[in-house]
Short mmCIF file of C-alpha atoms and ligand atoms in Angstrom, two decimals:
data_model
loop_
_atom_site.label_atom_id
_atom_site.label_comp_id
_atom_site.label_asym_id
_atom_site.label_seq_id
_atom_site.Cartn_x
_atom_site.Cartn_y
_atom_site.Cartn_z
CA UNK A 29 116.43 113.86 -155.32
CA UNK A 30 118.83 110.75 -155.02
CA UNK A 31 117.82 107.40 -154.20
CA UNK A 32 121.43 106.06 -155.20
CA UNK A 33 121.94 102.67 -153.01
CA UNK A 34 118.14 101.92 -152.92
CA UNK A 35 116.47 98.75 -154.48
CA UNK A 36 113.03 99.67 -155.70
CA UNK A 37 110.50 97.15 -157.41
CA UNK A 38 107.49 98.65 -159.17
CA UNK A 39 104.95 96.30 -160.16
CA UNK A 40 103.07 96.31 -164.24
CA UNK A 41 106.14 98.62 -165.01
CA UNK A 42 106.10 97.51 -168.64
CA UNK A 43 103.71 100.55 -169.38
CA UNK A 44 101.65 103.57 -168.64
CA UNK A 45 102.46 105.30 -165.20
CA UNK A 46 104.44 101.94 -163.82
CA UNK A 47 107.16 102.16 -166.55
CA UNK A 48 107.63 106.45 -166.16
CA UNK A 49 107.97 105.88 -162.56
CA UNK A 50 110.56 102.88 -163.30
CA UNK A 51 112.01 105.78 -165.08
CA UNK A 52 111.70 108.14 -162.88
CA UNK A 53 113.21 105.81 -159.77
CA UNK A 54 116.36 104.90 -162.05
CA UNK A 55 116.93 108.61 -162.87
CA UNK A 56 117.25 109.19 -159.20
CA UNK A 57 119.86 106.43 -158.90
CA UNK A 58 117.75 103.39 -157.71
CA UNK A 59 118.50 99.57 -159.18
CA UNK A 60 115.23 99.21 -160.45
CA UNK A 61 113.27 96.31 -160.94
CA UNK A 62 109.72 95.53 -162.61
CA UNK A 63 107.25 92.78 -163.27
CA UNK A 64 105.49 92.56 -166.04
CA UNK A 65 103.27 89.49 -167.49
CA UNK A 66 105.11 88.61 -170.59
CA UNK A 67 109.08 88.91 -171.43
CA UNK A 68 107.55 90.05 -174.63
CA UNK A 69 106.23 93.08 -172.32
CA UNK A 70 109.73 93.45 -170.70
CA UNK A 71 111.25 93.81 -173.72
CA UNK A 72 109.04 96.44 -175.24
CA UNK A 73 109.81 98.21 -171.87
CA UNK A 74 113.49 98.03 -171.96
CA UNK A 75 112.88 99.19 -175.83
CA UNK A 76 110.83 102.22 -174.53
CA UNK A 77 113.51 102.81 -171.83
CA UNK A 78 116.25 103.28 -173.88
CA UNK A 79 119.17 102.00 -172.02
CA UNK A 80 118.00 103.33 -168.53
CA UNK A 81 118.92 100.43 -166.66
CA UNK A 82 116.52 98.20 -165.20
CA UNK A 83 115.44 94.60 -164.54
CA UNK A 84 112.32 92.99 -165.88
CA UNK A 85 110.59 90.12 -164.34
CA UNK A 86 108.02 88.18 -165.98
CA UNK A 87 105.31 87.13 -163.34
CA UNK A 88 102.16 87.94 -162.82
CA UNK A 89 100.84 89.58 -159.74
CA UNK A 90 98.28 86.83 -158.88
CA UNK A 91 100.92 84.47 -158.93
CA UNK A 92 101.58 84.03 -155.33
CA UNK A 93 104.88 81.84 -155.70
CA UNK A 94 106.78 84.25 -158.33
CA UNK A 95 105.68 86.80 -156.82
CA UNK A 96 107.18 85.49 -152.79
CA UNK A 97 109.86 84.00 -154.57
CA UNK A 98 110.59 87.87 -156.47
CA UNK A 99 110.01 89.86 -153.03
CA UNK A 100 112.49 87.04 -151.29
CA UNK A 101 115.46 89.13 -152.31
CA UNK A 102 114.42 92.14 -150.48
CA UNK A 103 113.79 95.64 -151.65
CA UNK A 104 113.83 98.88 -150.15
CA UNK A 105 110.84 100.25 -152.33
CA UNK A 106 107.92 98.68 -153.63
CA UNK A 107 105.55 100.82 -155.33
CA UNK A 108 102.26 98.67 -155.91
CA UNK A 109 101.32 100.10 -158.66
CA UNK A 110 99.54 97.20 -161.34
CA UNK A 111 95.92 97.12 -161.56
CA UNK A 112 93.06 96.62 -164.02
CA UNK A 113 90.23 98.83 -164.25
CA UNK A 114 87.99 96.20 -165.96
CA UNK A 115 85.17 94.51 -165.34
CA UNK A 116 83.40 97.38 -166.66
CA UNK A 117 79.84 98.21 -166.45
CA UNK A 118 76.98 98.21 -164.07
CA UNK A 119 76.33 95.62 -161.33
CA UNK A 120 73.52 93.98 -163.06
CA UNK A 121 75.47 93.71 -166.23
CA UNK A 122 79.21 91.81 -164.42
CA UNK A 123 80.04 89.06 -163.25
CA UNK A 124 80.89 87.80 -159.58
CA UNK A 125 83.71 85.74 -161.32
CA UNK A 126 85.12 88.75 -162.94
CA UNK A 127 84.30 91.13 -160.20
CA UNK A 128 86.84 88.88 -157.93
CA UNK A 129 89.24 88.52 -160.27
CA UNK A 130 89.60 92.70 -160.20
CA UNK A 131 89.40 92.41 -156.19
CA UNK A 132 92.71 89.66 -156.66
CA UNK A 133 94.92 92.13 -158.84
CA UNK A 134 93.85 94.99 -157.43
CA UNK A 135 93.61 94.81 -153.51
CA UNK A 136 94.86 90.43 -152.78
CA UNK A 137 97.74 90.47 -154.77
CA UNK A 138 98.73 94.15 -153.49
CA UNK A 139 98.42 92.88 -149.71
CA UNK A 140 100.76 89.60 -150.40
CA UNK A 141 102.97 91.54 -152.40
CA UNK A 142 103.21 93.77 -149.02
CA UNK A 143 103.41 91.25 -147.01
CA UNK A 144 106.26 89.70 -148.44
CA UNK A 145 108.24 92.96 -148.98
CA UNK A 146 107.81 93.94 -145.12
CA UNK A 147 109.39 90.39 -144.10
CA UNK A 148 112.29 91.50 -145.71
CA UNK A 149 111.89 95.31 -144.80
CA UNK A 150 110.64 94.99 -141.03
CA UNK A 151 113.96 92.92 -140.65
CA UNK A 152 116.65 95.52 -142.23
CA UNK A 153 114.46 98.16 -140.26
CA UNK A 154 112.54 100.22 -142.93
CA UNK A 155 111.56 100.61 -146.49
CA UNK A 156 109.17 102.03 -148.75
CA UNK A 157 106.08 101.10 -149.88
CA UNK A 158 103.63 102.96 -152.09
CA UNK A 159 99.99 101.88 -152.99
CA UNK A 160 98.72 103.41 -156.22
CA UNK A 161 95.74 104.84 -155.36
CA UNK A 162 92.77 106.53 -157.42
CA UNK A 163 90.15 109.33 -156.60
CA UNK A 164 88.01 106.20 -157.40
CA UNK A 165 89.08 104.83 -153.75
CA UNK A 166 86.77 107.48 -152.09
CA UNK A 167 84.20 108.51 -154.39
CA UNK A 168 82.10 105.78 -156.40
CA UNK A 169 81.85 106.20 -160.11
CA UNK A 170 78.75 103.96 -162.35
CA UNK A 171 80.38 101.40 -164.06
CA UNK A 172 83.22 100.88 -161.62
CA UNK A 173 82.14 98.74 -158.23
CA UNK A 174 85.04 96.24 -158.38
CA UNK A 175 87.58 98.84 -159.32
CA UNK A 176 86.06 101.28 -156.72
CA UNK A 177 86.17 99.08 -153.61
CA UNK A 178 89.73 97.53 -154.73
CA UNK A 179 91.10 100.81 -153.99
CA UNK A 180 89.16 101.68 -151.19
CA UNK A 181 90.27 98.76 -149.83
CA UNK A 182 93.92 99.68 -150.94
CA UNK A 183 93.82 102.84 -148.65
CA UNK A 184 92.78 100.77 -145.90
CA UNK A 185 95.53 98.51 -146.29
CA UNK A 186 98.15 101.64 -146.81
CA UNK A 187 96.43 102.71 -142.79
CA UNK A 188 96.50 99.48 -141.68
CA UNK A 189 100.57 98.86 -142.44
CA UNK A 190 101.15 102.09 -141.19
CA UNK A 191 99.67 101.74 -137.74
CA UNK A 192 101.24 98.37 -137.30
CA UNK A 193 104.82 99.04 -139.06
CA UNK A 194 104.80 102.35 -139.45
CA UNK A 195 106.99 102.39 -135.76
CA UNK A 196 109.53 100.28 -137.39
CA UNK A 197 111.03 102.15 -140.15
CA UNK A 198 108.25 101.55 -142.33
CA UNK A 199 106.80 104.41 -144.59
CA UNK A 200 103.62 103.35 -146.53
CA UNK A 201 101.81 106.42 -148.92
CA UNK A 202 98.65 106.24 -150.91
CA UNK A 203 98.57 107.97 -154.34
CA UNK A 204 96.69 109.01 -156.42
CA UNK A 205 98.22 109.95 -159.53
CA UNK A 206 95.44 111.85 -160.84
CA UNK A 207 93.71 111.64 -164.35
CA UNK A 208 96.67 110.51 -166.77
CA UNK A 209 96.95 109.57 -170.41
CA UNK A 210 97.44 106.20 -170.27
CA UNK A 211 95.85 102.80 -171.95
CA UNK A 212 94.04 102.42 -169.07
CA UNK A 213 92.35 105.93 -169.90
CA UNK A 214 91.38 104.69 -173.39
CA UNK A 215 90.13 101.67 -172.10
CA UNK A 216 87.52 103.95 -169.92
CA UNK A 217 87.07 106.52 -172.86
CA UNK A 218 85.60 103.57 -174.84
CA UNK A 219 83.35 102.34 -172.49
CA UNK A 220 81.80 105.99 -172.53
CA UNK A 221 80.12 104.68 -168.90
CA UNK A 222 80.66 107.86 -166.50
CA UNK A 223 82.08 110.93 -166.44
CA UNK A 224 85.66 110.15 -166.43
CA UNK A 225 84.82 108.81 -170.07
CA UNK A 226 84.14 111.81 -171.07
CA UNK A 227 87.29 113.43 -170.48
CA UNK A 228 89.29 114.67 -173.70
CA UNK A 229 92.08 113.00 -173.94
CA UNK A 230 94.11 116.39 -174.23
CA UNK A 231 92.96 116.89 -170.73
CA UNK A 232 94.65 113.75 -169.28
CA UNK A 233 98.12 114.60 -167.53
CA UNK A 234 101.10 113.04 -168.88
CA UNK A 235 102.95 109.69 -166.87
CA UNK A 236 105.54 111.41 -165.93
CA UNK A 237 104.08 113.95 -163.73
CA UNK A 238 103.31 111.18 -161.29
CA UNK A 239 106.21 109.22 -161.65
CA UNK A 240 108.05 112.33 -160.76
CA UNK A 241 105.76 112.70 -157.32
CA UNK A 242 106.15 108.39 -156.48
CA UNK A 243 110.09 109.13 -157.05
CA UNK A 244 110.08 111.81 -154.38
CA UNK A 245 107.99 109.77 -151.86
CA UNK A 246 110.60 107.91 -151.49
CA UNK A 247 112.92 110.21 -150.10
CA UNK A 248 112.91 111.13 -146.87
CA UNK A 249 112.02 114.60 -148.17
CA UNK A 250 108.28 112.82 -147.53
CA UNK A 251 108.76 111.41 -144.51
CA UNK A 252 105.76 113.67 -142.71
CA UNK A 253 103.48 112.25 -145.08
CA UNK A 254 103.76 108.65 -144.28
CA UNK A 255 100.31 106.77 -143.70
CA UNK A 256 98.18 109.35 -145.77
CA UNK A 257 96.23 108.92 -148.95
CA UNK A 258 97.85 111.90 -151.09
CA UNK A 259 96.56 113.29 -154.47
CA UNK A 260 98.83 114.45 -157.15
CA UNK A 261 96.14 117.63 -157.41
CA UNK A 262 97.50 118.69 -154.34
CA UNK A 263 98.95 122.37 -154.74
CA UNK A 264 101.44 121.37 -151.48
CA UNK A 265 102.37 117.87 -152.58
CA UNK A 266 103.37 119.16 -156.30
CA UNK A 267 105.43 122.22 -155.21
CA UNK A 268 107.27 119.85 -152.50
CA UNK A 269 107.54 117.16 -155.25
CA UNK A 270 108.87 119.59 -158.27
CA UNK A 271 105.70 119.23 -160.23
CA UNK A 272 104.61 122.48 -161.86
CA UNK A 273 100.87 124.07 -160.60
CA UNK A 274 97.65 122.65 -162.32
CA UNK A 275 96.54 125.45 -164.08
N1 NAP B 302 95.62 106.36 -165.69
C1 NAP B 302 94.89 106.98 -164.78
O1 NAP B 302 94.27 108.02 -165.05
C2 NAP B 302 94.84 106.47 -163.36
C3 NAP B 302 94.05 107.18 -162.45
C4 NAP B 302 94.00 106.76 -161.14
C5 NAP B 302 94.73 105.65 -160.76
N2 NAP B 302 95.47 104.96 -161.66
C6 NAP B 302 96.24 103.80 -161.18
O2 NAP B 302 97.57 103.91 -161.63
C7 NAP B 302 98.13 102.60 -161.80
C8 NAP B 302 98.70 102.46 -163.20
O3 NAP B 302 97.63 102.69 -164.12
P1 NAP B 302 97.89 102.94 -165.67
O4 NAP B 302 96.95 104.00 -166.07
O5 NAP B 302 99.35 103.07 -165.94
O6 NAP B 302 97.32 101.55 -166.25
P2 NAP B 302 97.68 100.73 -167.55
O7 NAP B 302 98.24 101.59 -168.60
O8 NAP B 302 96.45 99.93 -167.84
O9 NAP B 302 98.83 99.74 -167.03
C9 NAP B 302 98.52 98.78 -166.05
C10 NAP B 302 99.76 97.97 -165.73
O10 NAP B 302 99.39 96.98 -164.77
C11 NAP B 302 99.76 95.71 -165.28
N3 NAP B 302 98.91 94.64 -164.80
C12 NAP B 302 97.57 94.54 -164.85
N4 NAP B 302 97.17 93.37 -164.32
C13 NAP B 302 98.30 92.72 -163.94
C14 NAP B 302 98.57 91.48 -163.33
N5 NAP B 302 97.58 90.62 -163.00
N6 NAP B 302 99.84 91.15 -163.06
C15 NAP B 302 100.85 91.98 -163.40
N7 NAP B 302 100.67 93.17 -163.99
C16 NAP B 302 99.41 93.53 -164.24
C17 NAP B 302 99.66 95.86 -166.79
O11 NAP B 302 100.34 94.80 -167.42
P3 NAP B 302 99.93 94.31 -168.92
O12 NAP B 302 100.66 95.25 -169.86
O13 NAP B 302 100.39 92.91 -168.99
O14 NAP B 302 98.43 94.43 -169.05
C18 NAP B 302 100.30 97.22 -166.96
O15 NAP B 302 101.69 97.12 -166.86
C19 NAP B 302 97.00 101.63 -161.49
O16 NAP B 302 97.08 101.23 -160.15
C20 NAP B 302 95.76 102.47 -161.71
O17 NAP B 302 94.65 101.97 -160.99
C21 NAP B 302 95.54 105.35 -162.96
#
Protein backbone atom coordinates (compact mmCIF):
# COMPACT_ATOMS: atom_id res chain seq x y z
CA UNK A 1 0.00 0.00 0.00
CA UNK A 2 1.95 3.27 -1.02
CA UNK A 3 0.56 6.58 -1.17
CA UNK A 4 4.21 8.11 -1.56
CA UNK A 5 3.67 11.60 -3.56
CA UNK A 6 0.11 12.11 -2.14
CA UNK A 7 -0.96 15.10 0.14
CA UNK A 8 -3.61 13.91 2.54
CA UNK A 9 -5.39 16.20 5.25
CA UNK A 10 -7.40 14.43 7.94
CA UNK A 11 -9.45 16.57 9.97
CA UNK A 12 -9.60 16.27 14.45
CA UNK A 13 -6.37 14.15 13.83
CA UNK A 14 -5.05 15.11 17.26
CA UNK A 15 -6.82 11.88 18.67
CA UNK A 16 -8.87 8.78 18.60
CA UNK A 17 -9.39 7.23 15.02
CA UNK A 18 -8.25 10.77 13.19
CA UNK A 19 -4.68 10.62 14.64
CA UNK A 20 -4.20 6.39 13.83
CA UNK A 21 -5.32 7.12 10.42
CA UNK A 22 -2.78 10.25 10.29
CA UNK A 23 -0.63 7.38 11.19
CA UNK A 24 -1.66 5.09 9.14
CA UNK A 25 -1.59 7.64 5.84
CA UNK A 26 2.16 8.66 6.77
CA UNK A 27 3.17 4.97 7.08
CA UNK A 28 2.05 4.55 3.55
CA UNK A 29 4.22 7.48 2.43
CA UNK A 30 1.68 10.43 2.34
CA UNK A 31 2.78 14.23 3.64
CA UNK A 32 0.24 14.32 6.09
CA UNK A 33 -1.50 17.07 7.48
CA UNK A 34 -4.15 17.55 10.43
CA UNK A 35 -6.29 20.11 12.16
CA UNK A 36 -6.84 20.10 15.40
CA UNK A 37 -8.46 22.96 17.79
CA UNK A 38 -5.59 23.83 19.98
CA UNK A 39 -1.60 23.76 19.20
CA UNK A 40 -1.71 22.40 22.67
CA UNK A 41 -3.69 19.38 20.87
CA UNK A 42 -1.09 19.31 18.00
CA UNK A 43 1.51 18.92 20.17
CA UNK A 44 0.18 16.10 22.26
CA UNK A 45 -0.34 14.52 18.75
CA UNK A 46 3.07 14.93 17.42
CA UNK A 47 4.07 13.58 21.15
CA UNK A 48 1.81 10.48 20.56
CA UNK A 49 3.25 10.17 17.01
CA UNK A 50 6.58 9.80 17.80
CA UNK A 51 8.50 11.34 15.04
CA UNK A 52 6.12 10.08 12.20
CA UNK A 53 6.10 13.10 10.30
CA UNK A 54 3.23 15.23 10.03
CA UNK A 55 1.82 18.77 10.06
CA UNK A 56 -0.60 20.13 12.59
CA UNK A 57 -2.92 22.94 12.02
CA UNK A 58 -4.73 24.64 14.64
CA UNK A 59 -8.30 25.61 13.32
CA UNK A 60 -11.36 24.62 14.01
CA UNK A 61 -13.70 23.02 11.59
CA UNK A 62 -16.51 25.64 11.96
CA UNK A 63 -14.17 28.16 11.12
CA UNK A 64 -14.98 28.78 7.58
CA UNK A 65 -11.90 31.16 6.79
CA UNK A 66 -9.02 28.78 8.32
CA UNK A 67 -10.51 26.22 7.20
CA UNK A 68 -10.75 27.78 2.99
CA UNK A 69 -7.66 29.38 3.68
CA UNK A 70 -6.08 25.49 4.91
CA UNK A 71 -7.86 23.60 1.85
CA UNK A 72 -6.38 26.65 -0.54
CA UNK A 73 -3.16 24.71 -0.87
CA UNK A 74 -4.70 21.71 -2.33
CA UNK A 75 -4.67 18.14 -1.23
CA UNK A 76 -5.07 14.97 -2.83
CA UNK A 77 -6.91 13.33 0.25
CA UNK A 78 -9.17 14.65 2.66
CA UNK A 79 -10.58 12.29 5.02
CA UNK A 80 -13.49 14.20 6.95
CA UNK A 81 -13.21 12.61 9.76
CA UNK A 82 -13.93 15.28 13.09
CA UNK A 83 -17.19 15.12 14.70
CA UNK A 84 -18.88 15.33 18.10
CA UNK A 85 -21.30 12.93 19.26
CA UNK A 86 -22.81 15.34 21.87
CA UNK A 87 -25.72 16.88 22.49
CA UNK A 88 -26.71 13.84 24.22
CA UNK A 89 -30.03 12.80 25.35
CA UNK A 90 -33.58 12.70 24.26
CA UNK A 91 -35.36 15.35 22.15
CA UNK A 92 -37.35 16.73 24.93
CA UNK A 93 -34.34 17.01 27.10
CA UNK A 94 -31.68 19.21 24.11
CA UNK A 95 -31.49 22.05 22.89
CA UNK A 96 -32.20 23.51 19.26
CA UNK A 97 -29.02 25.68 19.89
CA UNK A 98 -26.95 22.70 20.66
CA UNK A 99 -28.67 20.39 18.30
CA UNK A 100 -27.32 22.89 15.37
CA UNK A 101 -24.22 23.31 16.62
CA UNK A 102 -23.73 19.17 16.16
CA UNK A 103 -25.48 19.60 12.57
CA UNK A 104 -22.38 22.54 11.88
CA UNK A 105 -19.39 20.13 12.88
CA UNK A 106 -20.80 17.27 11.83
CA UNK A 107 -22.54 17.59 8.33
CA UNK A 108 -21.88 22.07 7.43
CA UNK A 109 -18.45 22.13 8.16
CA UNK A 110 -17.87 18.58 6.36
CA UNK A 111 -19.68 19.97 3.09
CA UNK A 112 -17.41 23.37 3.01
CA UNK A 113 -14.51 21.50 3.89
CA UNK A 114 -15.51 19.42 0.55
CA UNK A 115 -16.22 22.02 -1.22
CA UNK A 116 -13.11 23.70 -0.92
CA UNK A 117 -10.92 20.55 -1.38
CA UNK A 118 -12.78 19.71 -4.83
CA UNK A 119 -11.89 23.38 -6.16
CA UNK A 120 -8.53 22.40 -5.87
CA UNK A 121 -9.09 18.62 -6.79
CA UNK A 122 -11.73 19.00 -9.75
CA UNK A 123 -8.91 21.29 -11.26
CA UNK A 124 -5.71 18.81 -11.00
CA UNK A 125 -8.37 16.12 -12.13
CA UNK A 126 -9.01 13.83 -9.06
CA UNK A 127 -8.50 13.24 -5.43
CA UNK A 128 -9.76 11.58 -2.51
CA UNK A 129 -12.20 12.27 -0.22
CA UNK A 130 -13.51 10.16 2.64
CA UNK A 131 -16.56 10.97 4.94
CA UNK A 132 -16.41 9.24 8.32
CA UNK A 133 -19.43 7.65 8.58
CA UNK A 134 -21.28 5.69 11.52
CA UNK A 135 -23.88 2.76 11.61
CA UNK A 136 -25.68 5.71 13.37
CA UNK A 137 -26.18 7.29 9.68
CA UNK A 138 -28.83 4.57 8.88
CA UNK A 139 -30.26 3.28 11.92
CA UNK A 140 -31.53 5.78 14.75
CA UNK A 141 -30.29 5.21 18.24
CA UNK A 142 -32.37 7.15 21.64
CA UNK A 143 -30.32 9.74 22.74
CA UNK A 144 -28.68 10.54 19.43
CA UNK A 145 -31.09 12.74 16.86
CA UNK A 146 -28.47 15.42 16.02
CA UNK A 147 -25.66 12.95 15.75
CA UNK A 148 -27.96 10.52 13.80
CA UNK A 149 -29.16 12.84 11.03
CA UNK A 150 -25.52 14.57 10.78
CA UNK A 151 -24.40 11.42 9.36
CA UNK A 152 -27.24 10.54 7.48
CA UNK A 153 -26.88 13.58 5.98
CA UNK A 154 -23.04 12.86 5.54
CA UNK A 155 -23.89 9.79 3.27
CA UNK A 156 -26.01 11.88 1.27
CA UNK A 157 -23.42 14.31 0.71
CA UNK A 158 -20.68 11.33 -0.01
CA UNK A 159 -23.77 10.32 -3.12
CA UNK A 160 -24.28 13.58 -3.97
CA UNK A 161 -20.27 14.44 -4.81
CA UNK A 162 -20.08 11.30 -6.38
CA UNK A 163 -22.80 11.69 -8.96
CA UNK A 164 -21.67 15.17 -9.76
CA UNK A 165 -17.67 14.67 -9.57
CA UNK A 166 -17.39 11.35 -9.40
CA UNK A 167 -16.81 11.59 -13.65
CA UNK A 168 -13.93 13.79 -12.99
CA UNK A 169 -11.39 11.92 -11.15
CA UNK A 170 -13.13 12.25 -8.04
CA UNK A 171 -13.46 9.22 -5.57
CA UNK A 172 -15.67 9.99 -2.49
CA UNK A 173 -16.27 6.72 0.22
CA UNK A 174 -18.41 6.62 3.28
CA UNK A 175 -17.08 4.75 6.36
CA UNK A 176 -17.95 3.51 8.94
CA UNK A 177 -15.29 2.55 11.15
CA UNK A 178 -17.26 0.43 13.31
CA UNK A 179 -17.49 0.38 17.23
CA UNK A 180 -13.87 1.61 18.38
CA UNK A 181 -12.24 2.41 21.67
CA UNK A 182 -12.00 5.81 21.56
CA UNK A 183 -12.95 9.04 23.94
CA UNK A 184 -15.76 9.41 22.01
CA UNK A 185 -16.84 5.77 23.21
CA UNK A 186 -16.42 6.80 26.88
CA UNK A 187 -18.21 9.78 26.36
CA UNK A 188 -21.35 7.43 25.21
CA UNK A 189 -20.51 4.73 27.94
CA UNK A 190 -21.22 7.49 30.51
CA UNK A 191 -24.27 8.66 29.29
CA UNK A 192 -25.52 4.92 29.71
CA UNK A 193 -28.53 6.26 27.09
CA UNK A 194 -28.83 3.23 24.48
CA UNK A 195 -27.41 0.26 23.69
CA UNK A 196 -24.15 1.27 22.35
CA UNK A 197 -23.57 2.40 26.10
CA UNK A 198 -23.67 -0.67 27.09
CA UNK A 199 -20.93 -2.06 25.24
CA UNK A 200 -17.78 -3.29 27.35
CA UNK A 201 -15.19 -1.45 26.60
CA UNK A 202 -13.07 -4.72 25.87
CA UNK A 203 -15.46 -5.15 23.06
CA UNK A 204 -14.61 -1.85 21.27
CA UNK A 205 -12.06 -2.40 18.26
CA UNK A 206 -8.86 -0.71 18.45
CA UNK A 207 -8.10 2.82 16.09
CA UNK A 208 -6.00 1.32 14.13
CA UNK A 209 -8.09 -1.23 12.51
CA UNK A 210 -9.87 1.58 10.73
CA UNK A 211 -7.14 3.71 10.06
CA UNK A 212 -5.66 0.77 8.34
CA UNK A 213 -9.09 0.38 6.04
CA UNK A 214 -9.25 4.74 5.38
CA UNK A 215 -5.37 4.23 4.33
CA UNK A 216 -6.30 1.66 1.72
CA UNK A 217 -9.29 3.67 0.32
CA UNK A 218 -7.12 5.70 -0.90
CA UNK A 219 -5.42 3.62 -3.22
CA UNK A 220 -6.64 2.82 -6.25
CA UNK A 221 -6.81 -0.75 -4.92
CA UNK A 222 -10.58 0.81 -3.96
CA UNK A 223 -11.38 2.37 -6.83
CA UNK A 224 -14.74 0.00 -7.47
CA UNK A 225 -15.97 1.17 -4.32
CA UNK A 226 -16.19 4.81 -4.95
CA UNK A 227 -19.66 6.48 -4.03
CA UNK A 228 -20.71 3.69 -1.46
CA UNK A 229 -21.28 3.86 2.24
CA UNK A 230 -18.83 0.92 3.40
CA UNK A 231 -18.64 -0.68 6.93
CA UNK A 232 -15.46 -1.81 8.45
CA UNK A 233 -17.69 -5.16 9.53
CA UNK A 234 -17.59 -6.01 6.11
CA UNK A 235 -15.93 -9.60 5.70
CA UNK A 236 -14.96 -8.31 1.80
CA UNK A 237 -13.82 -4.80 2.67
CA UNK A 238 -11.40 -6.18 5.62
CA UNK A 239 -9.79 -9.05 3.64
CA UNK A 240 -9.27 -6.45 0.58
CA UNK A 241 -8.06 -3.87 3.17
CA UNK A 242 -5.55 -6.32 5.29
CA UNK A 243 -7.72 -6.24 8.33
CA UNK A 244 -7.95 -9.62 10.06
CA UNK A 245 -11.81 -11.40 10.24
CA UNK A 246 -14.17 -10.26 13.15
CA UNK A 247 -14.38 -13.19 15.03
N1 LIG B 1 -15.44 5.72 18.05
C1 LIG B 1 -16.44 5.08 17.45
O1 LIG B 1 -16.86 4.00 17.88
C2 LIG B 1 -17.06 5.65 16.20
C3 LIG B 1 -18.11 4.93 15.62
C4 LIG B 1 -18.69 5.40 14.46
C5 LIG B 1 -18.21 6.57 13.89
N2 LIG B 1 -17.21 7.26 14.48
C6 LIG B 1 -16.74 8.49 13.81
O2 LIG B 1 -15.33 8.45 13.71
C7 LIG B 1 -14.81 9.78 13.73
C8 LIG B 1 -13.75 9.90 14.81
O3 LIG B 1 -14.37 9.57 16.05
P1 LIG B 1 -13.51 9.27 17.36
O4 LIG B 1 -14.17 8.14 18.03
O5 LIG B 1 -12.06 9.23 17.04
O6 LIG B 1 -13.87 10.60 18.20
P2 LIG B 1 -13.07 11.40 19.31
O7 LIG B 1 -12.11 10.53 20.01
O8 LIG B 1 -14.13 12.10 20.10
O9 LIG B 1 -12.26 12.47 18.44
C9 LIG B 1 -12.97 13.45 17.72
C10 LIG B 1 -11.99 14.35 17.00
O10 LIG B 1 -12.75 15.35 16.32
C11 LIG B 1 -12.26 16.63 16.72
N3 LIG B 1 -13.28 17.65 16.68
C12 LIG B 1 -14.50 17.66 17.24
N4 LIG B 1 -15.13 18.82 16.98
C13 LIG B 1 -14.26 19.56 16.24
C14 LIG B 1 -14.31 20.84 15.65
N5 LIG B 1 -15.38 21.65 15.78
N6 LIG B 1 -13.26 21.26 14.93
C15 LIG B 1 -12.16 20.49 14.80
N7 LIG B 1 -12.05 19.27 15.34
C16 LIG B 1 -13.08 18.82 16.04
C17 LIG B 1 -11.77 16.41 18.14
O11 LIG B 1 -10.94 17.48 18.53
P3 LIG B 1 -10.75 17.89 20.10
O12 LIG B 1 -9.67 16.96 20.62
O13 LIG B 1 -10.37 19.31 20.07
O14 LIG B 1 -12.08 17.66 20.78
C18 LIG B 1 -11.05 15.08 17.97
O15 LIG B 1 -9.81 15.28 17.35
C19 LIG B 1 -16.02 10.69 13.94
O16 LIG B 1 -16.48 11.15 12.69
C20 LIG B 1 -17.04 9.76 14.57
O17 LIG B 1 -18.36 10.21 14.37
C21 LIG B 1 -16.63 6.83 15.63
Amino acid sequence: MSLTGKKALVTGGNRGIGLATVRALAEAGAEVHFTARSAANIAAAQRELGGIPATGHHANMTDRIAMATLLEQGFDILINNAAVIGPIGCILDVSAEDWATSIDVNLTAAFHATQRALVRMVANGGGTIVNISSGAAHRPQEGWSAYCAGKAGLAMLTRSVHLEYGGQGIRIFGFAPGVVDTDMQGAIRASGINPVSKIPRADLAPAHEPAKAIAWLCTAAADALAGQELDVRSPDLRAAAGLPPIT
